[in-house]
Coordinates of C-alpha atoms and ligand atoms in Angstrom, one line a residue:
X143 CA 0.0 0.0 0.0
X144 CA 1.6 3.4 -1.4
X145 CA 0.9 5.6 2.0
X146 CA 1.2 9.4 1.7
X147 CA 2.2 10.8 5.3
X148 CA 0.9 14.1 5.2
X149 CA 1.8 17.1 8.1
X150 CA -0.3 20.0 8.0
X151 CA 1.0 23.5 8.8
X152 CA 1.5 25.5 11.8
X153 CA 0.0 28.9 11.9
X154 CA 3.0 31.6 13.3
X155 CA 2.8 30.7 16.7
X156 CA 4.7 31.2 20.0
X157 CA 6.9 28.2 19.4
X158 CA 7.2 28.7 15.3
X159 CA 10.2 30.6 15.6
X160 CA 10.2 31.7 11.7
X161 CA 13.1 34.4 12.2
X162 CA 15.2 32.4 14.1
X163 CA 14.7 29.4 11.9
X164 CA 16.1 31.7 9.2
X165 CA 18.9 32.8 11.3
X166 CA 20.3 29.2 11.9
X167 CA 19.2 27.9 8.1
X168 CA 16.6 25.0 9.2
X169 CA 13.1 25.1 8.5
X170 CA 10.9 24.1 11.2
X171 CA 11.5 23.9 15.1
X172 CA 10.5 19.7 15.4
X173 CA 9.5 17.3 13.4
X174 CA 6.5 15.4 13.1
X175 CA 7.2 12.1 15.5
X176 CA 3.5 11.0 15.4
X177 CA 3.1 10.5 11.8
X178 CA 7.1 8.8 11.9
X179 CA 5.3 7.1 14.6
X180 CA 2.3 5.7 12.8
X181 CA 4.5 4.7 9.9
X182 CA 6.6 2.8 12.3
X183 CA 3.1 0.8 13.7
X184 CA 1.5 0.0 10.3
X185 CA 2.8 -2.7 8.3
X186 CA 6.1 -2.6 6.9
X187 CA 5.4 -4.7 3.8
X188 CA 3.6 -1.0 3.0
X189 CA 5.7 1.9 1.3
X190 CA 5.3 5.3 3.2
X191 CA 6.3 8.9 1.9
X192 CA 6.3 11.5 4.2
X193 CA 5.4 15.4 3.3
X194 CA 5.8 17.5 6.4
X195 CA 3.9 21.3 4.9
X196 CA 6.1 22.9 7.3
X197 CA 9.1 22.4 5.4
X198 CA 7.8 21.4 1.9
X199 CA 5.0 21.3 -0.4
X200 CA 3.2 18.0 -1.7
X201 CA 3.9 17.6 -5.3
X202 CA 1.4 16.2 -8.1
X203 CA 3.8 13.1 -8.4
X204 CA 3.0 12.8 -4.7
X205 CA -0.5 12.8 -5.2
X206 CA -0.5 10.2 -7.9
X207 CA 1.7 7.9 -6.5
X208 CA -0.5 7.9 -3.0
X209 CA -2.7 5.2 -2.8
X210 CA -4.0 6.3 1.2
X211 CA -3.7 9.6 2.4
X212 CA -2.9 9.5 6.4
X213 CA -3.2 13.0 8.0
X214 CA -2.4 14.2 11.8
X215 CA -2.3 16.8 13.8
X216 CA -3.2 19.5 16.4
X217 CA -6.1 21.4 17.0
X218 CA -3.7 24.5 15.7
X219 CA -3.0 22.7 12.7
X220 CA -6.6 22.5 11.7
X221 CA -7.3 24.7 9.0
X222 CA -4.5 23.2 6.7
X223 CA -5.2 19.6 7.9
X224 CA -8.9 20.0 6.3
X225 CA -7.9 22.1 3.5
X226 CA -5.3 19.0 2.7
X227 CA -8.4 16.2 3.4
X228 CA -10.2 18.2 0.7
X229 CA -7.3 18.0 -1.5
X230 CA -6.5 14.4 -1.2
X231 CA -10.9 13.5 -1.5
X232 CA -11.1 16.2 -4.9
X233 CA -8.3 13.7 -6.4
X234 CA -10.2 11.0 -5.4
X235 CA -7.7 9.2 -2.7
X236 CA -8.5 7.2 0.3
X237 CA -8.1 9.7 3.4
X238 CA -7.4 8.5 7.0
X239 CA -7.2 11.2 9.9
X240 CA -6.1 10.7 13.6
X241 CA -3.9 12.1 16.3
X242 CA -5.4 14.9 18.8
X243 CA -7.0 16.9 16.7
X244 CA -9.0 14.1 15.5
X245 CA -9.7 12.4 18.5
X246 CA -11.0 15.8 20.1
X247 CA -13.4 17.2 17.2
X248 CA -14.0 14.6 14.3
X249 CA -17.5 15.7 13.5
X250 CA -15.2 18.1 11.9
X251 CA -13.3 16.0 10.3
X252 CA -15.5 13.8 9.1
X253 CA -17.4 16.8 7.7
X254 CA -14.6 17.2 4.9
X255 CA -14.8 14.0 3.5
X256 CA -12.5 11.8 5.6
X257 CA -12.8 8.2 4.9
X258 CA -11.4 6.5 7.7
X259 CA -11.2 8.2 11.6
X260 CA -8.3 6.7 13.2
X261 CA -8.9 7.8 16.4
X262 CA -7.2 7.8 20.7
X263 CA -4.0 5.9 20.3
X264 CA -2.2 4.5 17.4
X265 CA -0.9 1.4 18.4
X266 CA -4.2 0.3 18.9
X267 CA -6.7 1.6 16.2
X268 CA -3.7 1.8 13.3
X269 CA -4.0 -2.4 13.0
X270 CA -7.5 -2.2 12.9
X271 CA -7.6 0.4 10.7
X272 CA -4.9 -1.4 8.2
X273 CA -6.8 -4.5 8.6
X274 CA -10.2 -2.9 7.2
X275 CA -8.0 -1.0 4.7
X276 CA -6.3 -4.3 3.3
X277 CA -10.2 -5.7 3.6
X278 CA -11.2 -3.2 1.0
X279 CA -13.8 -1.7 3.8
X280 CA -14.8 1.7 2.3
X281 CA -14.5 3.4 5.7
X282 CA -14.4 3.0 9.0
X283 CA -14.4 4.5 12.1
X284 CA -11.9 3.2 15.2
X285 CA -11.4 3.6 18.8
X286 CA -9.7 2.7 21.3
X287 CA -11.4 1.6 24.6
X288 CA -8.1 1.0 26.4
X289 CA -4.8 2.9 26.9
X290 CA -2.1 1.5 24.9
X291 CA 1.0 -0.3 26.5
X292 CA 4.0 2.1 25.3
X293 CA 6.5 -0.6 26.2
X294 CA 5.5 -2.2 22.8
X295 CA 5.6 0.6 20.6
X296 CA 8.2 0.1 17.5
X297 CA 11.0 3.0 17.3
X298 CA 10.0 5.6 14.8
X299 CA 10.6 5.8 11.4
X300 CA 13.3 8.7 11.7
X301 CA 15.3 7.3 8.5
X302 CA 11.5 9.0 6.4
X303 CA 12.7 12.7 8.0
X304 CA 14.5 15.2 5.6
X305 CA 16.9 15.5 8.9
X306 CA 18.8 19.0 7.9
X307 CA 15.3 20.7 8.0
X308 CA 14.7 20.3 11.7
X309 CA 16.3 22.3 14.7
X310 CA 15.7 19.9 16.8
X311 CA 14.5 16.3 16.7
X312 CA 11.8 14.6 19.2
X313 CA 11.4 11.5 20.8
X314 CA 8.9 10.3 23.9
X315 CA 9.4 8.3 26.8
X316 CA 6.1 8.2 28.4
X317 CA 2.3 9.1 28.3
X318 CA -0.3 10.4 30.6
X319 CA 0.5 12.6 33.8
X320 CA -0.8 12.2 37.2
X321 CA -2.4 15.8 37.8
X322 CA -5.6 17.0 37.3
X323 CA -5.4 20.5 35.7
X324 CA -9.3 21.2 34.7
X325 CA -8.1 23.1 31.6
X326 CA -5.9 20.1 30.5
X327 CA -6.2 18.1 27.1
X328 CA -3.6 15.6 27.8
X329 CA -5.1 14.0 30.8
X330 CA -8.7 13.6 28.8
X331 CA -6.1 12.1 25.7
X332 CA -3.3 10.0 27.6
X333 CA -5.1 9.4 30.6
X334 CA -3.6 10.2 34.6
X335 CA -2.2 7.3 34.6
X336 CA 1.4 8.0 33.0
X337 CA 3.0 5.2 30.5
X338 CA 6.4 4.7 30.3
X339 CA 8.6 3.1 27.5
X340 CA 11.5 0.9 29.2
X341 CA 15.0 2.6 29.3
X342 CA 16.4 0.5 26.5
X343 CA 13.6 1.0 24.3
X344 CA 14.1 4.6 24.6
X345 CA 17.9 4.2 24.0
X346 CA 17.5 2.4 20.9
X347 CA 15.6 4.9 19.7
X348 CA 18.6 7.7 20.4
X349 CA 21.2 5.0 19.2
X350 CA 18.9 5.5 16.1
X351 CA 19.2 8.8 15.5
X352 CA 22.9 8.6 16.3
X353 CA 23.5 6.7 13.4
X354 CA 21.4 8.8 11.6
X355 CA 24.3 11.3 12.1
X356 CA 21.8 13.6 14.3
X357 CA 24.2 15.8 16.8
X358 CA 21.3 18.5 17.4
X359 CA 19.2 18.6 20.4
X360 CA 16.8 16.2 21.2
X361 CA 13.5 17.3 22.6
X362 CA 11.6 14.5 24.7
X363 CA 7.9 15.6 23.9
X364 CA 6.5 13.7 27.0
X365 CA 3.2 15.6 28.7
X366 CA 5.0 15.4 31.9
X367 CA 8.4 13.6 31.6
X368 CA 8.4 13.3 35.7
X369 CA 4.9 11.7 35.9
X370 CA 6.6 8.3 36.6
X371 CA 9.8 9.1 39.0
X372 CA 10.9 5.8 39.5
X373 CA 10.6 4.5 35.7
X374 CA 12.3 8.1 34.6
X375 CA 15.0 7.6 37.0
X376 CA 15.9 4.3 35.6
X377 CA 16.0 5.3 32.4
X378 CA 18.5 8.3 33.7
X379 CA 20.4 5.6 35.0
X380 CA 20.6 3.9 31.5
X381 CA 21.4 6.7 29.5
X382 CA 23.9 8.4 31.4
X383 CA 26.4 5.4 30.9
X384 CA 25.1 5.5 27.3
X385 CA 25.5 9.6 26.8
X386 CA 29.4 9.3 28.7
X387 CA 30.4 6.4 26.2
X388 CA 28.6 8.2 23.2
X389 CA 30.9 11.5 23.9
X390 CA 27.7 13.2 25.0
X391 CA 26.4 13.6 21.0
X392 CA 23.2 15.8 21.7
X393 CA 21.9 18.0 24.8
X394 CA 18.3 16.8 25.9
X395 CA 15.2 19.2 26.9
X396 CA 11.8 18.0 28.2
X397 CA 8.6 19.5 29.3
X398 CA 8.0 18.2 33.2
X399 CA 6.0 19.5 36.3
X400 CA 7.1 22.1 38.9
X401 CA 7.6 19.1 42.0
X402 CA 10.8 18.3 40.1
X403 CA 12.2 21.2 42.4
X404 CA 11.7 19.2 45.3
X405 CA 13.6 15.5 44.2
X406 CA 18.0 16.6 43.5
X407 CA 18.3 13.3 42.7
X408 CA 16.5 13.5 39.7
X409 CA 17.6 16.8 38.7
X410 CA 21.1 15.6 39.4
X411 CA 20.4 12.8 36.9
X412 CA 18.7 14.7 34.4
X413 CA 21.9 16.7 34.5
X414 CA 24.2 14.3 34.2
X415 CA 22.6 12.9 31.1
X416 CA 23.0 16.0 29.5
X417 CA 19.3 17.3 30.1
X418 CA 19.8 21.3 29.2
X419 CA 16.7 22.4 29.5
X420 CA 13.1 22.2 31.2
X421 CA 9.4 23.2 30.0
X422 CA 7.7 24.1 32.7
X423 CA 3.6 24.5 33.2
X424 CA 3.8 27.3 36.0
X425 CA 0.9 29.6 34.6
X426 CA 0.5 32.1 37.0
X427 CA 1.9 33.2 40.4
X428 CA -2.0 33.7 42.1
X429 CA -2.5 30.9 44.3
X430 CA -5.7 31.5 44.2
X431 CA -5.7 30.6 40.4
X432 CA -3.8 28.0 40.6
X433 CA -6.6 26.6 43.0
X434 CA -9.5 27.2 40.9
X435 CA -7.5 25.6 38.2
X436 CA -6.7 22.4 40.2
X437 CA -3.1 23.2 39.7
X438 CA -2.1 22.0 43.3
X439 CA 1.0 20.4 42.9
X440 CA 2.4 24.5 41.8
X441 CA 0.7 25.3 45.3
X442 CA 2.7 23.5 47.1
X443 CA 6.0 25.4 47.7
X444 CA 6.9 29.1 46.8
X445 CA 7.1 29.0 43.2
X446 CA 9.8 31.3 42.2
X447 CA 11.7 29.1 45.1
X448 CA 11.0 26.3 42.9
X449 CA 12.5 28.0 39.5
X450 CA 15.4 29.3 41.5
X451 CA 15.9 25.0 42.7
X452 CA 15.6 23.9 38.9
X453 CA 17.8 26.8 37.4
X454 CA 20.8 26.5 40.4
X455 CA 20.7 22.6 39.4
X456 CA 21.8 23.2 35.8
X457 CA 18.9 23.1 34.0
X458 CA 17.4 26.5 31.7
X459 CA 14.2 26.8 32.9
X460 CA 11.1 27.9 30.3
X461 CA 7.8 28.4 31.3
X462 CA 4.4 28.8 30.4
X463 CA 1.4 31.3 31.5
X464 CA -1.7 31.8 31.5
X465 CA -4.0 35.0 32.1
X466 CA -7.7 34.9 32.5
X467 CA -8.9 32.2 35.2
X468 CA -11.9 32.2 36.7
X469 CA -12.2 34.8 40.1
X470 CA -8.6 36.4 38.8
X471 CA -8.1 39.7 40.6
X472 CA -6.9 42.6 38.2
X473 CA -3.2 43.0 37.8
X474 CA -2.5 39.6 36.8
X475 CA -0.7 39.9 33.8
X476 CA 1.4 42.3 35.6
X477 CA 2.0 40.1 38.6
X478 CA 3.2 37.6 35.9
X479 CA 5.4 39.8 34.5
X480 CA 7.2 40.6 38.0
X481 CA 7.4 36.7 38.7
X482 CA 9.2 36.0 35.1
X483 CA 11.5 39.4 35.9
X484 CA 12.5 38.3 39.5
X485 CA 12.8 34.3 38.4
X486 CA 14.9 35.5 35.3
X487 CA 12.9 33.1 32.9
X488 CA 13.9 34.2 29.7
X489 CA 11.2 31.7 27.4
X490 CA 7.7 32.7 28.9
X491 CA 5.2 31.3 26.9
X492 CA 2.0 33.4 27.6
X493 CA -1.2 32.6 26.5
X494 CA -4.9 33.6 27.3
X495 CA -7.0 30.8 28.9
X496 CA -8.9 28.6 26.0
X497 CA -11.4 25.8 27.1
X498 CA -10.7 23.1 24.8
X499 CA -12.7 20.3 23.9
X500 CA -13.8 17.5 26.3
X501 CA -11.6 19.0 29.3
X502 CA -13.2 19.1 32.9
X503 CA -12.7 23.0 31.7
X504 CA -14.8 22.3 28.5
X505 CA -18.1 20.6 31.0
X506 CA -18.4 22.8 33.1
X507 CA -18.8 26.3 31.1
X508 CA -20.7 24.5 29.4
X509 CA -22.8 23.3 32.3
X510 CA -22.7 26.9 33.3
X511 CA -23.7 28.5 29.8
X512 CA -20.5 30.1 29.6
X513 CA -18.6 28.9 26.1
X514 CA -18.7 31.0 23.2
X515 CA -18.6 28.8 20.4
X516 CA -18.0 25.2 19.8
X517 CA -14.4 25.6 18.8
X518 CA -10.9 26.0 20.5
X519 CA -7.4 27.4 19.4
X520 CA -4.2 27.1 21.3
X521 CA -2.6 29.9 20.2
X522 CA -1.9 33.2 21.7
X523 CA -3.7 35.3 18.9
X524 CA -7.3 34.5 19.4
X525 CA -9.2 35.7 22.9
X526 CA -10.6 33.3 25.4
X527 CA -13.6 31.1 23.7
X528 CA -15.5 31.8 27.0
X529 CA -17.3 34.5 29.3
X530 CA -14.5 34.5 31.8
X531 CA -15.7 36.3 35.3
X532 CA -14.5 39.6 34.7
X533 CA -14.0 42.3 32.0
X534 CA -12.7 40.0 28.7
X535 CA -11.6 43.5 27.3
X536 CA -9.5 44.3 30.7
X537 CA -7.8 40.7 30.3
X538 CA -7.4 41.7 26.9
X539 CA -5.0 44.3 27.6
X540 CA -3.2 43.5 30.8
X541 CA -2.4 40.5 28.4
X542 CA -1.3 42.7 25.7
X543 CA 0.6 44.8 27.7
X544 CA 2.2 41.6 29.4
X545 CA 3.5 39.9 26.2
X546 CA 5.2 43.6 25.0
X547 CA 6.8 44.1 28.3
X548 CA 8.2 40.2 28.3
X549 CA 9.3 40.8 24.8
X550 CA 11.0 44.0 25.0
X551 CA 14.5 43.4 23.8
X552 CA 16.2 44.9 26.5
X553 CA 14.7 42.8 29.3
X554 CA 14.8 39.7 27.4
X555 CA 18.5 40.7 27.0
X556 CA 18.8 41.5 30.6
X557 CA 16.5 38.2 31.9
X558 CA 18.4 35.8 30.0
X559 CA 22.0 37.1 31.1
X560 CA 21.1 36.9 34.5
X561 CA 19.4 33.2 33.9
X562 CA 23.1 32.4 32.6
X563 CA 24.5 33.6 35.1
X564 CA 23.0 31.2 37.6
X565 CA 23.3 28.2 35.2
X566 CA 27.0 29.3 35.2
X567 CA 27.3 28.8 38.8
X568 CA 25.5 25.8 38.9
X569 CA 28.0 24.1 36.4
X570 CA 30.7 25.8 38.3
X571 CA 31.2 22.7 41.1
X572 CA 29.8 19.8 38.6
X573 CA 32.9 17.3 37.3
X574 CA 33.5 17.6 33.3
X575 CA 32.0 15.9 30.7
X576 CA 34.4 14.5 28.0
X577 CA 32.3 15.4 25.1
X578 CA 32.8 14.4 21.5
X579 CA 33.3 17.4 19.2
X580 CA 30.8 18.9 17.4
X581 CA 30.4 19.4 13.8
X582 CA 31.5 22.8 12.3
X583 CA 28.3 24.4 11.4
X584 CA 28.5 27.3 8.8
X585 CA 25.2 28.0 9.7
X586 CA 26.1 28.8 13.3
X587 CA 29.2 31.0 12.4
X588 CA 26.2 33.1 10.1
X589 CA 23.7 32.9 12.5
X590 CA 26.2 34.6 15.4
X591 CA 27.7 37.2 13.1
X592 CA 23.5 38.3 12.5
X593 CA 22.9 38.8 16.3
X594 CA 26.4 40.6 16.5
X595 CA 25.1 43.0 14.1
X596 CA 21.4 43.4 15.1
X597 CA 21.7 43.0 18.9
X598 CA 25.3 44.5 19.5
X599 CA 25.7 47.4 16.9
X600 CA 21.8 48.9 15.3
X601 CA 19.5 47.8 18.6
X602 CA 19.6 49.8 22.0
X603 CA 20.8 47.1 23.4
X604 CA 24.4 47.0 21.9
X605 CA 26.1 48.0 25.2
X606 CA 24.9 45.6 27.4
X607 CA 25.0 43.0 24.4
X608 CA 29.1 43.3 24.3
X609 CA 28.9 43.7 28.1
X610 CA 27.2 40.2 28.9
X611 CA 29.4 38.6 26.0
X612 CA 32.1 39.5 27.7
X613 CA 30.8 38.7 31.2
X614 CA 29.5 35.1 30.1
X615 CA 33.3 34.6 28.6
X616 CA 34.6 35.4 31.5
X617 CA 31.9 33.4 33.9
X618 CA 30.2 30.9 31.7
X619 CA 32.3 30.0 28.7
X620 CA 31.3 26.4 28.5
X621 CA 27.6 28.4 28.2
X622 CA 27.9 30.4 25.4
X623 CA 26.6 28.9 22.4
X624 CA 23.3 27.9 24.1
X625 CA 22.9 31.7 25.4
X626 CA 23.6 33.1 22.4
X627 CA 20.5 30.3 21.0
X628 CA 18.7 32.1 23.5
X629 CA 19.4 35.4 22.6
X630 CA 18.2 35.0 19.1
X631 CA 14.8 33.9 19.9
X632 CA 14.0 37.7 20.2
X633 CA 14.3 37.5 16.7
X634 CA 11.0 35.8 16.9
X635 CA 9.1 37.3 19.5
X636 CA 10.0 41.0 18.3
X637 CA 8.0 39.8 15.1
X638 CA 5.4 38.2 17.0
X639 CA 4.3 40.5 19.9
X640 CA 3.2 42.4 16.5
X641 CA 1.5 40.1 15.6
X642 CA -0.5 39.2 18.9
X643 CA -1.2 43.0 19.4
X644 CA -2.8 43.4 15.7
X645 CA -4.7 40.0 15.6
X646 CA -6.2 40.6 19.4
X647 CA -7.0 44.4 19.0
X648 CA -9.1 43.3 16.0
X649 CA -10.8 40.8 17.4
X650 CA -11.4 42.6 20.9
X651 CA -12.7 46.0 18.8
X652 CA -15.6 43.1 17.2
X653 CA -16.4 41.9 20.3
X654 CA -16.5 45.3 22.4
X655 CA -18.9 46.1 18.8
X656 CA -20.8 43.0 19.2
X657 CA -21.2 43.9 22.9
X658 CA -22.9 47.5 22.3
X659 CA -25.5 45.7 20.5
X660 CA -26.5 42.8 22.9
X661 CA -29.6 41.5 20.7
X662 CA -27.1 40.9 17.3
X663 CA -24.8 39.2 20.3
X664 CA -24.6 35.5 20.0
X665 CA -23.0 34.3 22.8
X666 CA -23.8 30.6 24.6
X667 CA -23.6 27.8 22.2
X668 CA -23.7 24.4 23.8
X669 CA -22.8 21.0 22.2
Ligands
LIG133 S1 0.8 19.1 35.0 FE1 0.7 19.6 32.8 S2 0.3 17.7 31.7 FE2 -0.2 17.4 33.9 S3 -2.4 17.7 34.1 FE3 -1.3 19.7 34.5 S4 -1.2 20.8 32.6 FE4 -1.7 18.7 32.1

């Protein structure tokens, strides 16, 4: 069966990082692991070709040659994923849709013309979605009443990625995490219960990619890659035996929750297997927020005690925010502001609150007559898809103003220095590591010489730009190249705090239109 993988695009977003893309010559951030994934699950006697739209277009020899179409993506990636079912269905091809976006809203899929759902988790519904395929079933429509055991899953088919397009590549360890955030998708998708792969699975997979030739970071896309201490510590315990004999061929970064402050042993270990960087969920420095939101486990200890814990172990902290929960006092963007100053986060990811489909979130707005519309986006450049309980217009703005003042390119400057700093001192006291050398990167040599002459000679910033260089040479050589990374996102977010300010001014001046004329207003949809 001639299987056309197809990847639909990413709108500009947060994480798109065009400009600094463009800076370092690669084309998109990560690639797509689920599809490489799905390839890896369905049977091998198959032929798969992979078009990721993020990097390339599909051809019309790719067309003809497909005999299935196989989509997947986020709820972001929506509008192109249906634009693409449409495409494949007008040249008459068999289409078969899963992943999140799917399993969340496919009414809407199914609405375009898709032929086969293949719906929750792969490594269940992909056989029996092959089987009915091979059966010549004209559609079909699969689910998964269990959770899937990861342990089994086949390693990816990286060898089908076009590997100089990526920044960095992604792999997962586990599924699933054990909190209860009401506004959470992952817990409704993966389940509380988290999954883990076993450490030599996951190793086989980087031994993989080694021989691939990768030497970029790594990105472990796990929901929560703490959710299982003891599993993740044994796989620590695997791979930093693996990452010392290896010459330590690509630093690590991983989304996890805030309690990692409180266990040294595991940020010790993440350390020590060259873990560079941590994702963390914080969302917002009100307690009382973080309450309402079921967020406990980021009740539990001072958070910006927490950061300062994570950051003095060795480990670049970024963080996500949220604005607009329910019972929020005014101020809060600004409060968050103050917390990402004083915790010298330089990567604050800062989004309004969205209730997305099927979350605990989701019911009970609904319950209470409070969504405003059936559908949900993830990105920070649409306002909240519910009546929040105060002012949407004065969330609006304190957000607004919030994301200018975190993206201003002196304090980003400023924050990220100073986050250095700290790492600096953490790797002050730790032994060594005998790494292998990298590969000289012509793209790196460019991409340096660019912020040189944007940041250090025609932006305000110029003097402290030499002045930290300088400073970091002197207190955190062995730092350097992963601060100046840092530096460049600004690149990005000087573009795209434009963007948010443009794209939520319009939509806020509808609504506040909408709003002066109550009986036009159509406000409560339920499902
Ligand atoms: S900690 Fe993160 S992944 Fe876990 S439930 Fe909360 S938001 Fe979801």
């Amino acid at each position: 069966m001639r299987s056309l993988l197809i990847y639909p695009l990413f709108p500009q977003s947060f994480w798109s990082f065009e400009k600094t893309l463009e800076l370092i010559g690669r084309k998109a951030m990560l690639p797509p692991l689920g599809l490489i994934t799905v390839a890896a699950i369905l049977p091998q006697t198959w032929e798969f070709r992979l078009v990721d739209r993020n990097i390339e277009s599909i051809s019309e020899a790719d067309w003809d040659w497909a005999e299935v179409v196989i989509l997947s993506g986020m709820i972001v990636q929506k509008e192109d994923l249906l634009a693409q079912v449409q495409e494949a269905k007008k040249r008459g091809k068999k289409v078969a849709v899963g992943g999140p976006y799917a399993t969340a809203l496919s009414q809407e899929v199914q609405a375009v013309g898709a032929d086969y759902l293949v719906l929750d988790e792969g490594e269940i519904t992909l056989p029996l979605f092959a089987e009915a395929l091979e059966k010549g079933e004209p559609n079909g429509v699969f689910r998964a009443p269990e959770k899937p055991d990861v342990s089994q899953t086949p390693i990816p088919r990286f060898d089908l990625l076009k590997l100089d397009a990526y920044s960095e590549m992604s792999v997962q360890f586990s599924r699933g995490c054990p909190f209860q955030c009401e506004f959470c998708d992952i817990i409704v998708l993966y389940g509380r219960k988290p999954r883990t792969k076993t450490p030599e699975q996951l190793i086989a997979e980087l031994e993989a990619l080694y021989n691939l030739g990768w030497r970029r970071s790594i990105f472990l896309v796990d929901d929560n890659f703490i959710g299982n201490k003891r599993n993740v510590k044994l796989l620590l315990k695997a791979l930093v035996p693996w990452m010392e004999e290896k010459g330590f061929p690509f630093p690590l970064s991983t989304e996890a929750s805030v309690d990692l402050a409180n266990d040294q042993e595991l940020m010790d270990l993440m350390v020590a297997a060259n873990f560079g960087a941590v994702f963390l969920g914080l969302e917002t420095p009100d307690e009382d927020s973080l309450t309402v939101t079921k967020k406990y486990q980021n009740t539990r200890d001072p958070l910006s005690d927490s950061v300062h814990k994570i950051i003095s172990s060795g480990l670049r902290v970024m963080a996500g925010f949220i604005i607009g929960f329910d019972g929020e006092k005014s101020g809060a963007g600004d409060r968050i502001v103050q917390f990402v100053e004083k915790t010298t986060i330089p990567t604050a990811i800062y989004s309004m609150l969205q209730a997305l489909p099927d979350t605990a979130l989701w019911h009970r707005l609904e319950k209470e007559g409070r969504l405003r519309g059936q559908s949900a986006n993830i990105n920070q450049t649409t306002l909240m898809n519910f009546v929040p309980t105060r002012p949407l217009e004065q969330i609006a703005q304190e957000y607004l103003d919030g994301f200018w003042q975190l993206y201003d390119p002196q304090k980003f400057l400023d924050r990220t220095y100073r986050h250095y700093r700290i790492l600096g001192e953490a790797y002050r006291n730790k032994p060594r590591q005998k790494r292998a050398p990298k590969p000289f990167d012509w793209n790196n040599v460019k991409a340096f010489l660019v912020i040189c002459w944007r940041q250090g000679l025609v932006r305000e910033t110029r003097f402290s730009f030499w002045k930290y260089l300088w400073n970091m040479y002197r207190y955190n050589r062995g730092g350097i190249g992963s601060y100046l990374g840092v530096c460049a996102q600004i690149e990005h977010f000087l573009e795209y705090r434009e963007v948010v300010k443009v794209e939520i001014e319009q939509q806020l001046a509808e609504f506040l239109a909408t709003k002066a004329e109550p009986e036009k207003e159509e406000l409560v949809v339920s499902r």
